[in-house]
XYZ file of C-alpha atoms in Angstrom:
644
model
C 501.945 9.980 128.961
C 500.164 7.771 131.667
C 501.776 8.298 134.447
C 500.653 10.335 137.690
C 502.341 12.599 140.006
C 502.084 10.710 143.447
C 500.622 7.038 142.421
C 500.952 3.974 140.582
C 498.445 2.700 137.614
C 497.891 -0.941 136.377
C 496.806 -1.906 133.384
C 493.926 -5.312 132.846
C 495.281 -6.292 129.503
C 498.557 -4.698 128.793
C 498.237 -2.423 126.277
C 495.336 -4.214 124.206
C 492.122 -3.129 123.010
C 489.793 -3.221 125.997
C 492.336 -2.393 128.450
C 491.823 -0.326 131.041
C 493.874 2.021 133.238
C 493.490 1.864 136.767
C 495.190 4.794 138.789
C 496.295 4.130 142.630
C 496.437 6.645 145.025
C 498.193 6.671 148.972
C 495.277 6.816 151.950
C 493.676 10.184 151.772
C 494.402 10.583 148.058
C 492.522 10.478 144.608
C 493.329 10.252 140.980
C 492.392 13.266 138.849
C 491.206 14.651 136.776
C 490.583 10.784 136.041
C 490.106 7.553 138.003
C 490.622 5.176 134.718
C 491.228 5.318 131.241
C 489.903 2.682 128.328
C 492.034 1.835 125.215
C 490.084 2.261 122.337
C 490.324 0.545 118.908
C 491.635 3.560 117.669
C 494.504 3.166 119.863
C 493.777 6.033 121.596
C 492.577 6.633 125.742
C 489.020 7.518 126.431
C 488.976 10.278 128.209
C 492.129 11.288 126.743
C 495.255 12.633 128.520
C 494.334 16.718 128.481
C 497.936 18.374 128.317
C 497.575 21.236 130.434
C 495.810 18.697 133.294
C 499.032 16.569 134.220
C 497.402 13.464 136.055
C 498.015 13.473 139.703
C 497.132 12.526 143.264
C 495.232 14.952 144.908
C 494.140 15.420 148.679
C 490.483 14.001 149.156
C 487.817 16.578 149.850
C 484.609 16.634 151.786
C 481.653 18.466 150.197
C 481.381 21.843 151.088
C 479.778 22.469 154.821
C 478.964 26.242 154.571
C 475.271 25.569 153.253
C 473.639 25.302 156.927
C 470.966 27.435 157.675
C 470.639 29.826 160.567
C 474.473 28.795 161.746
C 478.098 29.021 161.646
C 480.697 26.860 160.040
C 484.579 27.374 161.822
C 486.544 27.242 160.143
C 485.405 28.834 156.867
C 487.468 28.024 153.440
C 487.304 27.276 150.203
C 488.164 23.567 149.980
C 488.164 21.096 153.224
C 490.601 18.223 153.079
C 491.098 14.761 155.043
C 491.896 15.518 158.760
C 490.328 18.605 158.725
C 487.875 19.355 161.180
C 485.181 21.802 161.505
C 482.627 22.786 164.186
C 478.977 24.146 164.027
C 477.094 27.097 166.255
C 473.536 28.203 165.582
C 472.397 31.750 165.868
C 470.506 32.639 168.984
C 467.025 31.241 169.112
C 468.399 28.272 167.236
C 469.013 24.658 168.648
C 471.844 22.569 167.243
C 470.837 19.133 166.577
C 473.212 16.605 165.309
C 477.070 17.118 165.136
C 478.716 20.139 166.795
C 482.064 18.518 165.487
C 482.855 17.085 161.924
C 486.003 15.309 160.615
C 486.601 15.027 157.102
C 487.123 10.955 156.804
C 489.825 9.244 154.341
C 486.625 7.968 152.502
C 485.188 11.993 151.518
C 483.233 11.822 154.001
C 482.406 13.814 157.179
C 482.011 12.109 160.350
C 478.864 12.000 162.393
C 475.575 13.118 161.386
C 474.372 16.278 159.538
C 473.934 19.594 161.810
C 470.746 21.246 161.749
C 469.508 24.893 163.372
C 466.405 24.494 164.224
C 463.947 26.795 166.068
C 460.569 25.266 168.202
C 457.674 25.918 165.788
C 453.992 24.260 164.546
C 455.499 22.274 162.279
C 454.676 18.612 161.730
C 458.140 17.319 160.564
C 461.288 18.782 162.156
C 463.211 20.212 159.826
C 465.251 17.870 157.732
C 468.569 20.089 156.751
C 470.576 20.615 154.517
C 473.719 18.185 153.727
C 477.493 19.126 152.998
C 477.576 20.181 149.196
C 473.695 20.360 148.726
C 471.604 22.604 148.491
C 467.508 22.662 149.350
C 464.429 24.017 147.863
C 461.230 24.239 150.491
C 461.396 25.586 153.879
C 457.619 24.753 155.147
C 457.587 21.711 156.859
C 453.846 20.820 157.525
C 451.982 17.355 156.577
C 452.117 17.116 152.846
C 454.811 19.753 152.571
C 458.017 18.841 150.296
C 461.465 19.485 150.257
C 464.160 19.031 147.098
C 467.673 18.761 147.419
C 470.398 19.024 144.612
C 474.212 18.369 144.626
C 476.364 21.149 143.480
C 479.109 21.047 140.456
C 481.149 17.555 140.145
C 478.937 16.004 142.532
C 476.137 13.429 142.621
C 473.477 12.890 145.009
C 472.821 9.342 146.562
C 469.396 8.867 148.214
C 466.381 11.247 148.116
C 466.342 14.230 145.973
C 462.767 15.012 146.933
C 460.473 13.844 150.712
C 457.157 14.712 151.643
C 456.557 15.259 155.201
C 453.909 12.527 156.538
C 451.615 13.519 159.223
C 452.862 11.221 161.719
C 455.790 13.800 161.529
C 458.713 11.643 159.380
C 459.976 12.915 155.822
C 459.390 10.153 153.543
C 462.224 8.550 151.685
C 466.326 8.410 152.423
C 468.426 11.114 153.714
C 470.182 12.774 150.822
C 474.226 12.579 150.410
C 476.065 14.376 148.322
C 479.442 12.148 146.468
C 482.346 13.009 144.859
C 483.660 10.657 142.299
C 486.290 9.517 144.928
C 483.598 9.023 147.564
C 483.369 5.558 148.839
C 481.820 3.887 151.225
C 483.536 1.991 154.148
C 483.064 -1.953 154.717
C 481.733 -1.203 157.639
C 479.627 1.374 156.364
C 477.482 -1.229 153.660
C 477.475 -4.515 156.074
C 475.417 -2.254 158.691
C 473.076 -0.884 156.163
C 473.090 -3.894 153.810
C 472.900 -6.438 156.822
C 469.995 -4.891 157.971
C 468.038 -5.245 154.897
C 469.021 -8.784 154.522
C 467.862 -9.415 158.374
C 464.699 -7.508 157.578
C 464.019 -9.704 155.003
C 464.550 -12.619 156.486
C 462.362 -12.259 158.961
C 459.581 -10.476 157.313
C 459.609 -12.736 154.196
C 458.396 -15.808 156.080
C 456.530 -18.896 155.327
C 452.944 -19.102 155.430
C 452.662 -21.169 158.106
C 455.475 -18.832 160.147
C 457.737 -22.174 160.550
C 460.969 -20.722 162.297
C 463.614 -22.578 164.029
C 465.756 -20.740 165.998
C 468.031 -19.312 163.403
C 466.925 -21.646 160.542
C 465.393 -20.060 157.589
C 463.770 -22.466 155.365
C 462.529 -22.258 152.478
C 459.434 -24.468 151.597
C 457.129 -24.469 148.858
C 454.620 -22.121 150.889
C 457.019 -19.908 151.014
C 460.421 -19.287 149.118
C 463.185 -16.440 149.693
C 465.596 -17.218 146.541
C 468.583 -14.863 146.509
C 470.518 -13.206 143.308
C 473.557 -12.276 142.852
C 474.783 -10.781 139.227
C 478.299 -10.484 138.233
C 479.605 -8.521 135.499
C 482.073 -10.079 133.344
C 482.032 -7.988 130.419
C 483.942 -5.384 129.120
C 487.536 -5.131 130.594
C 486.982 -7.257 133.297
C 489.539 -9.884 133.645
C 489.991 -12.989 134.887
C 492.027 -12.199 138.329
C 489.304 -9.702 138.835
C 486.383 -12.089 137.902
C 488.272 -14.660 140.542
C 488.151 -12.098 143.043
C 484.401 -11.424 142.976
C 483.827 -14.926 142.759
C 485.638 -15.441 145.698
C 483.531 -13.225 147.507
C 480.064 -14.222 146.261
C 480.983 -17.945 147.871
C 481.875 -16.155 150.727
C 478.592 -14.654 151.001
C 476.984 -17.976 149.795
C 478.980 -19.543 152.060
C 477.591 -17.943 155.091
C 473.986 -17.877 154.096
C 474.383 -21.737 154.121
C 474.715 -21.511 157.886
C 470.794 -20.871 157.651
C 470.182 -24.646 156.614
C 468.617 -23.363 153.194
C 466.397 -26.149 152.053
C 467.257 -26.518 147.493
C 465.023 -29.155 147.059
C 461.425 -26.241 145.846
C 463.960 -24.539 143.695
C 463.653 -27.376 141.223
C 459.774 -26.263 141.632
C 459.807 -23.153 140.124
C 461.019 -21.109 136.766
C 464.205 -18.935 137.193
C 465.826 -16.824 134.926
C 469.438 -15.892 135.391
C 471.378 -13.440 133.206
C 474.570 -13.314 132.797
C 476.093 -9.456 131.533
C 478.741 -10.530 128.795
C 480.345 -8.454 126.060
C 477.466 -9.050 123.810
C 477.106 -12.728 122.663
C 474.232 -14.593 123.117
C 473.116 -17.999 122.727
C 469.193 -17.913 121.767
C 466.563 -15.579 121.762
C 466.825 -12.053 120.004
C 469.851 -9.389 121.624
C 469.726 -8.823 125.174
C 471.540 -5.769 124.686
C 469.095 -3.214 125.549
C 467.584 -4.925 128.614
C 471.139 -5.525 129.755
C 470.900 -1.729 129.533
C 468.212 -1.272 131.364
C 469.234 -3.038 134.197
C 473.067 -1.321 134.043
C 471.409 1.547 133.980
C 469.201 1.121 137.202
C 471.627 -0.618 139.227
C 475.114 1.184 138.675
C 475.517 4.249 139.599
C 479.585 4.660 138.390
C 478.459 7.832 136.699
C 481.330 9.450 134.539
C 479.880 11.753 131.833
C 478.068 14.787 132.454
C 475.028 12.951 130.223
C 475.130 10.465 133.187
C 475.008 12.822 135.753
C 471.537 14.294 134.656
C 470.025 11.161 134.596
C 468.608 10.819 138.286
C 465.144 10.651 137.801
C 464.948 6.479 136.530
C 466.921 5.959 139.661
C 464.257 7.746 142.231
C 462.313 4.864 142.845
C 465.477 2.093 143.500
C 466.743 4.876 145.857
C 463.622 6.309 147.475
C 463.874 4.203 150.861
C 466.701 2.392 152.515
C 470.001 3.406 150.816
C 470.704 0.177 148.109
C 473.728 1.734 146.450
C 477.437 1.634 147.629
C 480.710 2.297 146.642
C 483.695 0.346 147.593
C 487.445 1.436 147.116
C 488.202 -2.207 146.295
C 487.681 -6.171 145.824
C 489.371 -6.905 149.398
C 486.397 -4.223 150.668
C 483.843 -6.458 149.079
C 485.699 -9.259 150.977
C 485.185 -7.965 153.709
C 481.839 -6.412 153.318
C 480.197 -9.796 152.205
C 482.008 -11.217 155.323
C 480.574 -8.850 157.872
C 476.448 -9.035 156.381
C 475.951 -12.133 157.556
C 477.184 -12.973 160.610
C 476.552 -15.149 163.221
C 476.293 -12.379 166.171
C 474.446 -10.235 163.724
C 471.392 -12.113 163.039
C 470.425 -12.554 166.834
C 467.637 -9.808 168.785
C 465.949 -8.603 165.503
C 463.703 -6.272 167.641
C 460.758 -3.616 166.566
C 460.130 -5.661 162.656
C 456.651 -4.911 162.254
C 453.986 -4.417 158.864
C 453.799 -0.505 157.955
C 450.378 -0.963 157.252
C 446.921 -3.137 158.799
C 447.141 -6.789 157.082
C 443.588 -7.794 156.367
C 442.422 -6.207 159.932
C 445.127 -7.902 162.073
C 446.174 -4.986 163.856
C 449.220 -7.089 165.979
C 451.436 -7.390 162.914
C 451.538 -3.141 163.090
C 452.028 -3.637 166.772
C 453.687 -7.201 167.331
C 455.101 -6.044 170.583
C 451.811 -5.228 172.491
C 450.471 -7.305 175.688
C 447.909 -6.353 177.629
C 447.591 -7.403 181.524
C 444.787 -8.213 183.299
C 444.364 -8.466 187.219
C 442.213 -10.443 189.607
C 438.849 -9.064 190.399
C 439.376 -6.708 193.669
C 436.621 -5.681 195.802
C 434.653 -3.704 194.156
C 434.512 -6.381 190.968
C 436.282 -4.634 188.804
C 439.665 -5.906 186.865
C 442.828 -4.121 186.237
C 443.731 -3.549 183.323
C 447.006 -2.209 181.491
C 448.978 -2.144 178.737
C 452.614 -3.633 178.503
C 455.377 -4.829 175.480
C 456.720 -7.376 174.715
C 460.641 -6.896 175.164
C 462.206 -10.508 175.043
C 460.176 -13.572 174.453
C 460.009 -14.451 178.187
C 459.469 -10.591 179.559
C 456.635 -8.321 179.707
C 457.640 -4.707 180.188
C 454.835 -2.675 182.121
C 454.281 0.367 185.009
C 455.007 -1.077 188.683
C 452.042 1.190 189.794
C 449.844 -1.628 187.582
C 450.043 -3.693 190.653
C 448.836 -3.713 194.383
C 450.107 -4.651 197.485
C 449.489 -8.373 198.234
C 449.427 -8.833 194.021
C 450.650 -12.554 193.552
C 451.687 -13.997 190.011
C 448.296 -16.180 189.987
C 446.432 -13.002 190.254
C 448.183 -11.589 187.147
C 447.748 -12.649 183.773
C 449.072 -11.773 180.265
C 447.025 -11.379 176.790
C 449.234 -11.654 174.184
C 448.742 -13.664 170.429
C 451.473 -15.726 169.296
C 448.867 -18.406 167.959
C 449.425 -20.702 171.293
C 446.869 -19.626 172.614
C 445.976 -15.887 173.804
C 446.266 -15.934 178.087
C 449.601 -16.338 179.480
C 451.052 -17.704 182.772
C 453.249 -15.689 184.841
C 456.051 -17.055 186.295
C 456.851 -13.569 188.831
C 456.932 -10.227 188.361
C 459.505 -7.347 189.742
C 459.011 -3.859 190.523
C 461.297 -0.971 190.446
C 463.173 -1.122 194.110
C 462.956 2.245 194.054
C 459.195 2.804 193.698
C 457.194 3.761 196.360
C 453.989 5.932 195.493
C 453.800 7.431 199.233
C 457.769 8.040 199.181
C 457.173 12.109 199.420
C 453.553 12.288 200.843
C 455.640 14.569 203.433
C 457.062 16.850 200.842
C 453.242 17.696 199.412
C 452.894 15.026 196.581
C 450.049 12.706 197.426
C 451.527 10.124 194.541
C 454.906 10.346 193.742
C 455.328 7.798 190.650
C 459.558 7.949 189.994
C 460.916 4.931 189.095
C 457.295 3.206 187.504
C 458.308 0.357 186.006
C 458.187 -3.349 186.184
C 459.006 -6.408 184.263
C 456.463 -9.312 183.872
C 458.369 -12.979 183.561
C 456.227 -15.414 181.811
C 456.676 -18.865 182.485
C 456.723 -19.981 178.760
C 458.653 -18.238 176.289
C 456.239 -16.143 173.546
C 456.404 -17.887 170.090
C 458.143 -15.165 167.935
C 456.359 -14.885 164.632
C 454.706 -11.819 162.357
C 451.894 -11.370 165.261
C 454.130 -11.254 168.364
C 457.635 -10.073 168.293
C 459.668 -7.956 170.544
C 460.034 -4.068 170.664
C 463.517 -2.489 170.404
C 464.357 -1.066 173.908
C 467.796 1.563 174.705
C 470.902 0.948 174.959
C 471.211 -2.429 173.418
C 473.079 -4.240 171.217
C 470.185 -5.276 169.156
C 468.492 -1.732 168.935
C 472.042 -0.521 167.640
C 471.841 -2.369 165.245
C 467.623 -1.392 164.169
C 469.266 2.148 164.311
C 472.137 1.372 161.571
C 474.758 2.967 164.441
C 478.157 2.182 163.054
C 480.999 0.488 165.147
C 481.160 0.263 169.146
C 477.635 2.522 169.309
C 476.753 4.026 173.187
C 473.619 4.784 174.745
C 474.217 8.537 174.567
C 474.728 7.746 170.787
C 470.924 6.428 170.392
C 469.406 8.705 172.947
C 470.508 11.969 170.622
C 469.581 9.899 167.781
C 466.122 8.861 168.844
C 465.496 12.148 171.412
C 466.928 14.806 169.089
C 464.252 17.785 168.958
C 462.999 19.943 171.548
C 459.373 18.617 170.143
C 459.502 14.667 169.933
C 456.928 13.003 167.771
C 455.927 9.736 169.473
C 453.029 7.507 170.069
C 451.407 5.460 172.566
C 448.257 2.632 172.173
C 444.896 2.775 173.383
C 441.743 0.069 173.275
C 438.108 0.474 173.229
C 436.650 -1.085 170.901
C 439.853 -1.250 168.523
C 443.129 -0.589 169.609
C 444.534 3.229 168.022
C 447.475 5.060 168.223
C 447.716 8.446 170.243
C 450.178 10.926 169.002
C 452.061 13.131 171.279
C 455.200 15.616 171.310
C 457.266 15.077 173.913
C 459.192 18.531 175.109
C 462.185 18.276 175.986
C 465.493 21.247 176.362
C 463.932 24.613 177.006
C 460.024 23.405 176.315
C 460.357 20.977 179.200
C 460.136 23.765 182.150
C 456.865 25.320 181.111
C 455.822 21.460 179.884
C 456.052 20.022 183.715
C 454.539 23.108 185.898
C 451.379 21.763 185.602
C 452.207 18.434 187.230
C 451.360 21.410 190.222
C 448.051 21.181 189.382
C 447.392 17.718 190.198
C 445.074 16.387 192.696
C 446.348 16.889 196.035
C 449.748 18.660 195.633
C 450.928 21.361 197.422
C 454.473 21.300 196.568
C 455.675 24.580 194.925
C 458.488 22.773 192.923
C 457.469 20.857 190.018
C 460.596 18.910 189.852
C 459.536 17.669 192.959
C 456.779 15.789 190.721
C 458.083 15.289 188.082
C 461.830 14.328 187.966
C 464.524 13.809 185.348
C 463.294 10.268 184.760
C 459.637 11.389 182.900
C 459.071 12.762 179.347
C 456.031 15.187 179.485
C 453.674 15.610 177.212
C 450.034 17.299 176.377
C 448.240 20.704 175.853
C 447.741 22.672 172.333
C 451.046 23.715 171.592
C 452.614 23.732 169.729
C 450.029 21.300 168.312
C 447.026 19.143 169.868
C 448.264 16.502 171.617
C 446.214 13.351 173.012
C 445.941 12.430 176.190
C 446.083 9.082 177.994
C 443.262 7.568 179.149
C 442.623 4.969 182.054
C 443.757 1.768 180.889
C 446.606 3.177 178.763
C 449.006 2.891 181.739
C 452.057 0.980 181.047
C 452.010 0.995 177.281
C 455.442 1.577 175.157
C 455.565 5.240 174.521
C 457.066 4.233 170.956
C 458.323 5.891 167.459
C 459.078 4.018 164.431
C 463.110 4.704 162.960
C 463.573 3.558 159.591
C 460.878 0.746 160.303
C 461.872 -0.520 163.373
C 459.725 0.452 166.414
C 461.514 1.689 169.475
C 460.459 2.004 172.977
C 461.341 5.437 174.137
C 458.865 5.545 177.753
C 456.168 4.003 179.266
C 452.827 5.703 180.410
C 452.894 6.529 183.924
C 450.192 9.020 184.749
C 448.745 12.476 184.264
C 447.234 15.828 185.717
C 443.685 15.273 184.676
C 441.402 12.100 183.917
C 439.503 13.479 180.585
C 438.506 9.742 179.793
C 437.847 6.827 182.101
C 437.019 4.094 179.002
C 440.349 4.941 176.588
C 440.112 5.960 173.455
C 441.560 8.838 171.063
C 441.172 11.658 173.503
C 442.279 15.347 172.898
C 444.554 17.198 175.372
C 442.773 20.450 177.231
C 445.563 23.876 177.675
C 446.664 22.412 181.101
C 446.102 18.611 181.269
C 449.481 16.934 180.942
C 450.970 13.437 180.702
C 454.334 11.992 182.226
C 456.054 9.005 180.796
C 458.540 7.115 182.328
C 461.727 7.749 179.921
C 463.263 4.248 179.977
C 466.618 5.736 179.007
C 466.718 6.697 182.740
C 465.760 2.807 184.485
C 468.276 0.946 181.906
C 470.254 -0.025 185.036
C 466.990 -1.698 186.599
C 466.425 -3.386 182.983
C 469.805 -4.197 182.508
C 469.958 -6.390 185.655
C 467.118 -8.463 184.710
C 466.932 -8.980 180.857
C 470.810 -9.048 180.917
C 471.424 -10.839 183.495
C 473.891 -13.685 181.922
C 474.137 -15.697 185.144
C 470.820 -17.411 184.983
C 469.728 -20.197 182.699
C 465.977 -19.550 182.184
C 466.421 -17.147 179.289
C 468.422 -15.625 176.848
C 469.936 -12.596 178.103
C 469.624 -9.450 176.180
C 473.204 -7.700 175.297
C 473.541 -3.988 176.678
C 476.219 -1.141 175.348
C 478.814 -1.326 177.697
C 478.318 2.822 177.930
């Protein structure tokens, strides 16, 4: 019997050898206890019909919630099904981060991100949790420190099974998912993830001679980007299906056209192209076991138990970004292929930047950095400061940088984008809000809310691997760096990139070599005891802290939790920065601290009480809205901001 309580099935070649049995189930349902069925040359089904298993529809379930730690999952029971929704508390002591809601999606998955209860402790890496139908092994999360995840019964896990906690405080490799067999993921869902590592590949694969045009990619014999794309046409694959696919490769084809890919060096080089067939071949010895090989590394359709153990060989493909989906259909492909390369989708690729020091060119780590340099004031001594490079015609810096009577002669810009080092400013523009004496009154000598300013060159920076902007909030483009699915807010990326009570982030320095500092920003209940000091600056008298320090800073420094560094003179205006799935974000700029421990920069430890404030650009996106998104001017291209 092949028919199934609650569905339809079709059938690829009747009822021929080869055939195979596709089930179809309403929105919100899945086939079971099996998705297809082959017809054998024994005439039978493989797996067969069991007779006590009638083949049905059956509600889709989410993996099981109840495994996180040190919290509560409402409602508790047995089985969770589309539609249902559950909500997370931690115990007391505990901080929630992600989710405090979940809905269980059409797809078998739960919405938003996974909930962790987490407590403030020394630990490098914050703790990385536990997702819905896994379980963990390792519960130390210090620099070297690892952590293993499995999937429970009938499930497979996509991503990570093990990550190492790096001393810069990130867990190596992907977040781990658990899947059902009826898991799949959403067009939407791949062309965000799968876009993105197409964009980052255009743009870090370049030429030699970092020829770009706008949006033209081309490829020259210096330097060639030659995409793949295999299609299966073997076993029960037919021809309306094979159309189908095809249709959606040109599609894809199609649209990467609209780079003005150059052919003419393919002809230069050797290419081999495999085709997976049913097993004939036209020269050489059987490709049948490297066919194999490669089936077995890039599908992961697993339906035997035999199948299910074998994880390991696919640890490596998996161990980064996430390069496996699953889609419900051929129209999702469609639409999938449709949505990766689009033309609003390639624009503001912010924060790209080298993992690692190319050959002693530090600027392709940190593309983004400028530094500014002042006239010579009375004394005959310069000025000096840090700043980022946000679009290629602004220059985001700290407004107390600058004097009274400062003109845009007296200010110039040091950036490397191989025209030529020194550039030209056209005018710069303070926060209106700023004024350093605004609460000399009120007991603080130097009140520094609202430090920030913009730098406008008067030529545009020439984007290549050595000078290239850094992602800033609430953005279109920095949605995108952060993989946020759909109409994305600013709240969305501040809980994404602000989400522990102890931040890991970084800011520059230069002596002799520019370094990275490394700080922990404390924010919730930290942030109280983090800011009293600010009382024992120079010269306040204030008994109120927040009269200091106001909503607008981060604060960081002293020895706890860890040692943090501290900034130095000359740091000032630098991107207080972290790096999210290797994009660089600026989260704050440095504005100033309670104690000078080092006049000349450099890598500087914090003392108990000394303490730094950073502006927390979340808090000025209205000022930097109204200049690098201002649409009614023609000088520059406008970056786009969330709408909320």
């Amino acid at each position: 019997n092949m028919q199934i309580q609650g569905g339809s099935y079709t059938l690829t070649k009747q009822l021929n050898i080869g055939s195979m049995l596709i089930y179809q189930c309403p929105d919100g349902y899945y086939p079971s206890p099996a998705l297809t069925r082959l017809c054998q040359a024994n005439g039978t089904w493989r797996p067969a019909p069991k007779k006590f298993k009638p083949q049905m529809c059956k509600r889709v379930e989410c993996p099981d919630p109840n495994v996180l730690e040190y919290g509560s999952v409402n409602p508790p029971q047995e089985k969770y099904f589309v539609d249902n929704e559950t909500t997370y508390e931690c115990y007391s002591g505990y901080t929630l981060r992600g989710s405090s809601r979940r809905v269980c999606l059409p797809h078998g998955k739960w919405s938003g991100f996974t909930p962790i209860c987490s407590r403030d402790s020394d630990n490098t890496c914050p703790d990385p949790g536990v997702p819905a139908g896994a379980s963990r092994e390792g519960n130390i999360f210090g620099i070297d420190d690892t952590v293993k995840y499995q999937c429970g019964s009938s499930l497979f896990l996509v991503g990570s099974n093990e990550r190492v906690c790096q001393e810069n405080g990130q867990w190596t490799g992907q977040e781990p998912a658990c899947y059902c067999k009826h898991t799949f993921d959403t067009p939407l869902e791949v062309s965000e993830a799968f876009g993105a590592a197409i964009k980052g590949s255009l743009t870090t694969l370049e030429p030699t001679d970092d020829t770009q045009e706008g949006r033209i990619i081309r490829i020259l014999k210096n330097g060639t980007l030659n995409i793949y794309i295999g299609v299966d046409i073997s076993e029960s694959i037919e021809e309306e299906h094979f159309r189908n696919a095809r249709d959606a490769v040109l599609q894809l084809i199609t649209k990467i056209s609209s780079f003005s890919v150059r052919p003419e060096s393919f002809k230069e080089h050797r290419h081999v192209l495999i085709i997976f067939t049913d097993g004939a071949y036209n020269m050489g010895g059987s490709p049948a076991p490297t066919v194999a090989r490669i089936k077995n590394m890039v599908y992961m359709n697993q339906t035997t138990d035999q199948e299910l153990k074998r994880k390991a060989s696919r640890e490596d493909y998996l161990a980064t970004d996430k390069h496996y989906f699953r889609l419900k259909n051929i129209k999702n492909l469609q639409e999938t292929f449709d949505d990766i390369i689009d033309e609003s989708d390639v624009k503001g690729l912010c924060g790209l930047h080298k993992e690692y020091d190319t050959g002693g060119n530090i600027r392709k780590k940190y593309p983004w950095m400028a530094h500014i340099t002042f006239k010579v004031n009375i004394l005959g001594l310069r000025n000096k400061c840090f700043g980022s490079l946000v679009t290629p015609k602004f220059i985001l810096t700290a407004a107390h940088c600058f004097k009274f009577g400062d003109l845009p002669e007296d200010v110039a810009v040091d950036i490397d984008d191989g025209q030529g080092n020194v550039k030209k400013v056209k005018t710069f523009m303070l926060h209106p809000n700023y004024n350093v004496k605004a609460k000399v009154n009120q007991g603080v000598p130097e009140f520094y809310d609202y430090d920030v300013a913009l730098v406008q060159l008067e030529d545009d920076v020439l984007i290549s691997s050595n000078a290239r902007p850094i992602c800033i909030p609430c953005t279109q483009e920095t949605s995108g760096a952060l993989q946020l699915i759909g109409e994305s807010t600013c709240k969305q990326q501040e809980q994404l990139l602000l989400k522990d009570q102890l931040e890991a982030l970084s800011f520059l320095t230069k002596t002799d070599k520019i370094k990275e500092k490394n700080v922990r920003a404390k924010l919730g209940d930290n942030r109280d005891e983090c800011i009293r000091h600010a009382l024992q600056a120079p010269g306040v008298t204030t008994k109120n802290p927040k009269d200091v320090v106001t909503d607008s800073f981060l604060c960081t420094g002293g020895l706890e939790p860890q040692i943090d560094h501290i900034a130095c003179t000359g740091d000032s205006g630098g991107a207080v920065f972290k790096n999210y799935q290797q994009r660089t974000v600026q989260i704050g700029l440095v504005s100033w601290g309670t104690k000078n421990l080092c006049g000349g920069g450099g890598v500087v430890d914090s003392d108990k009480t000394s303490r730094d404030f950073h502006i927390n650009l979340f808090r000025v996106i209205p000022f930097l809205k109204s200049i690098l998104g201002n649409d009614t001017q023609n000088d520059y291209a406008p970056l786009q901001f969330l709408n909320n």
